[in-house]
Structure formats: structure tokens, C-alpha cells
GROMACS .gro file of N, CA and C in nm:
model
  147
    1UNK      N    1 -16.638  -2.984   0.661
    1UNK     CA    2 -16.641  -2.853   0.726
    1UNK      C    3 -16.479  -2.828   0.757
    2UNK      N    4 -16.404  -2.929   0.809
    2UNK     CA    5 -16.286  -2.909   0.844
    2UNK      C    6 -16.172  -2.861   0.734
    3UNK      N    7 -16.079  -2.774   0.723
    3UNK     CA    8 -15.999  -2.740   0.638
    3UNK      C    9 -15.858  -2.747   0.701
    4UNK      N   10 -15.755  -2.787   0.627
    4UNK     CA   11 -15.612  -2.781   0.651
    4UNK      C   12 -15.588  -2.610   0.639
    5UNK      N   13 -15.489  -2.581   0.749
    5UNK     CA   14 -15.420  -2.445   0.753
    5UNK      C   15 -15.289  -2.445   0.811
    6UNK      N   16 -15.240  -2.320   0.752
    6UNK     CA   17 -15.080  -2.326   0.794
    6UNK      C   18 -15.063  -2.219   0.855
    7UNK      N   19 -14.968  -2.234   1.006
    7UNK     CA   20 -14.962  -2.118   1.089
    7UNK      C   21 -14.827  -2.053   1.068
    8UNK      N   22 -14.809  -1.911   1.061
    8UNK     CA   23 -14.679  -1.869   1.033
    8UNK      C   24 -14.637  -1.779   1.156
    9UNK      N   25 -14.495  -1.772   1.192
    9UNK     CA   26 -14.463  -1.690   1.287
    9UNK      C   27 -14.455  -1.529   1.258
   10UNK      N   28 -14.535  -1.467   1.334
   10UNK     CA   29 -14.520  -1.305   1.330
   10UNK      C   30 -14.392  -1.257   1.343
   11UNK      N   31 -14.294  -1.297   1.382
   11UNK     CA   32 -14.175  -1.219   1.421
   11UNK      C   33 -14.081  -1.282   1.298
   12UNK      N   34 -14.043  -1.397   1.290
   12UNK     CA   35 -13.969  -1.435   1.185
   12UNK      C   36 -14.028  -1.479   1.045
   13UNK      N   37 -14.168  -1.491   1.058
   13UNK     CA   38 -14.222  -1.528   0.908
   13UNK      C   39 -14.203  -1.672   0.850
   14UNK      N   40 -14.144  -1.784   0.948
   14UNK     CA   41 -14.134  -1.886   0.918
   14UNK      C   42 -14.283  -1.945   0.912
   15UNK      N   43 -14.300  -2.056   0.845
   15UNK     CA   44 -14.431  -2.130   0.829
   15UNK      C   45 -14.409  -2.258   0.896
   16UNK      N   46 -14.426  -2.276   1.055
   16UNK     CA   47 -14.386  -2.371   1.130
   16UNK      C   48 -14.480  -2.501   1.133
   17UNK      N   49 -14.610  -2.462   1.117
   17UNK     CA   50 -14.711  -2.553   1.201
   17UNK      C   51 -14.816  -2.599   1.105
   18UNK      N   52 -14.851  -2.709   1.078
   18UNK     CA   53 -14.973  -2.732   0.992
   18UNK      C   54 -15.104  -2.798   1.093
   19UNK      N   55 -15.222  -2.739   1.058
   19UNK     CA   56 -15.289  -2.774   1.162
   19UNK      C   57 -15.450  -2.778   1.099
   20UNK      N   58 -15.557  -2.846   1.156
   20UNK     CA   59 -15.710  -2.807   1.113
   20UNK      C   60 -15.781  -2.726   1.180
   21UNK      N   61 -15.870  -2.688   1.109
   21UNK     CA   62 -15.995  -2.605   1.179
   21UNK      C   63 -16.129  -2.623   1.131
   22UNK      N   64 -16.197  -2.604   1.196
   22UNK     CA   65 -16.357  -2.608   1.169
   22UNK      C   66 -16.406  -2.468   1.112
   23UNK      N   67 -16.432  -2.453   1.013
   23UNK     CA   68 -16.476  -2.308   0.934
   23UNK      C   69 -16.590  -2.279   1.020
   24UNK      N   70 -16.681  -2.388   1.034
   24UNK     CA   71 -16.793  -2.336   1.082
   24UNK      C   72 -16.803  -2.239   1.238
   25UNK      N   73 -16.700  -2.333   1.326
   25UNK     CA   74 -16.697  -2.273   1.431
   25UNK      C   75 -16.600  -2.147   1.442
   26UNK      N   76 -16.496  -2.155   1.357
   26UNK     CA   77 -16.388  -2.045   1.369
   26UNK      C   78 -16.373  -1.990   1.223
   27UNK      N   79 -16.461  -1.876   1.209
   27UNK     CA   80 -16.469  -1.821   1.047
   27UNK      C   81 -16.358  -1.739   1.055
   28UNK      N   82 -16.296  -1.691   1.161
   28UNK     CA   83 -16.184  -1.591   1.151
   28UNK      C   84 -16.044  -1.672   1.150
   29UNK      N   85 -15.958  -1.609   1.104
   29UNK     CA   86 -15.803  -1.661   1.099
   29UNK      C   87 -15.759  -1.702   1.249
   30UNK      N   88 -15.698  -1.820   1.278
   30UNK     CA   89 -15.648  -1.861   1.372
   30UNK      C   90 -15.523  -1.783   1.426
   31UNK      N   91 -15.515  -1.765   1.563
   31UNK     CA   92 -15.388  -1.684   1.609
   31UNK      C   93 -15.357  -1.769   1.724
   32UNK      N   94 -15.249  -1.848   1.763
   32UNK     CA   95 -15.210  -1.924   1.869
   32UNK      C   96 -15.055  -1.900   1.894
   33UNK      N   97 -15.027  -1.894   2.020
   33UNK     CA   98 -14.914  -1.882   2.061
   33UNK      C   99 -14.835  -2.002   2.081
   34UNK      N  100 -14.737  -2.040   1.974
   34UNK     CA  101 -14.650  -2.163   1.958
   34UNK      C  102 -14.514  -2.150   1.969
   35UNK      N  103 -14.460  -2.252   2.001
   35UNK     CA  104 -14.313  -2.255   2.008
   35UNK      C  105 -14.256  -2.228   1.862
   36UNK      N  106 -14.134  -2.136   1.853
   36UNK     CA  107 -14.087  -2.136   1.725
   36UNK      C  108 -13.947  -2.166   1.733
   37UNK      N  109 -13.868  -2.287   1.670
   37UNK     CA  110 -13.764  -2.336   1.682
   37UNK      C  111 -13.641  -2.245   1.595
   38UNK      N  112 -13.704  -2.141   1.538
   38UNK     CA  113 -13.614  -2.042   1.459
   38UNK      C  114 -13.578  -1.928   1.562
   39UNK      N  115 -13.701  -1.886   1.627
   39UNK     CA  116 -13.680  -1.782   1.719
   39UNK      C  117 -13.637  -1.820   1.853
   40UNK      N  118 -13.654  -1.950   1.888
   40UNK     CA  119 -13.615  -2.006   2.016
   40UNK      C  120 -13.710  -1.981   2.124
   41UNK      N  121 -13.827  -1.929   2.112
   41UNK     CA  122 -13.915  -1.902   2.212
   41UNK      C  123 -14.053  -1.925   2.168
   42UNK      N  124 -14.165  -1.893   2.256
   42UNK     CA  125 -14.301  -1.891   2.219
   42UNK      C  126 -14.351  -1.744   2.154
   43UNK      N  127 -14.396  -1.747   2.046
   43UNK     CA  128 -14.441  -1.628   1.972
   43UNK      C  129 -14.589  -1.662   1.898
   44UNK      N  130 -14.636  -1.520   1.878
   44UNK     CA  131 -14.796  -1.550   1.816
   44UNK      C  132 -14.776  -1.618   1.688
   45UNK      N  133 -14.858  -1.718   1.648
   45UNK     CA  134 -14.850  -1.780   1.504
   45UNK      C  135 -14.971  -1.742   1.458
   46UNK      N  136 -15.004  -1.700   1.322
   46UNK     CA  137 -15.131  -1.661   1.258
   46UNK      C  138 -15.144  -1.749   1.128
   47UNK      N  139 -15.267  -1.762   1.124
   47UNK     CA  140 -15.315  -1.847   0.997
   47UNK      C  141 -15.267  -1.764   0.865
   48UNK      N  142 -15.219  -1.845   0.739
   48UNK     CA  143 -15.200  -1.791   0.606
   48UNK      C  144 -15.287  -1.846   0.540
   49UNK      N  145 -15.290  -1.800   0.417
   49UNK     CA  146 -15.357  -1.825   0.286
   49UNK      C  147 -15.339  -1.963   0.247
   0.00000   0.00000   0.00000
């Protein structure tokens, strides 16, 4: 049930983080506020394909 996902910064479009999610509990795309080293601050990161 767990799948690997990649998180992309919504501001600079860099793909910074790799994580896992449970498809059964989270069928929608993940959205997390994470630190982006390219922007130098916390930004919204969304799951990519």
C-alpha cells in the first residue's frame, strides 16, 4: 500500500524531497510545508507524478 513520492517546491520548481505515503489513507496528492534550500525558506511542497 505504501508508495514512494517526490515533493516539488511550488515556487522554484526544484524537486527537493523523497518520501512515502499510504495510498489508502491519503488518496489525494500530498501538500507539505518544507524547507527549500534553493529559496532559503519554508515553502509549500506538492507531490509530483
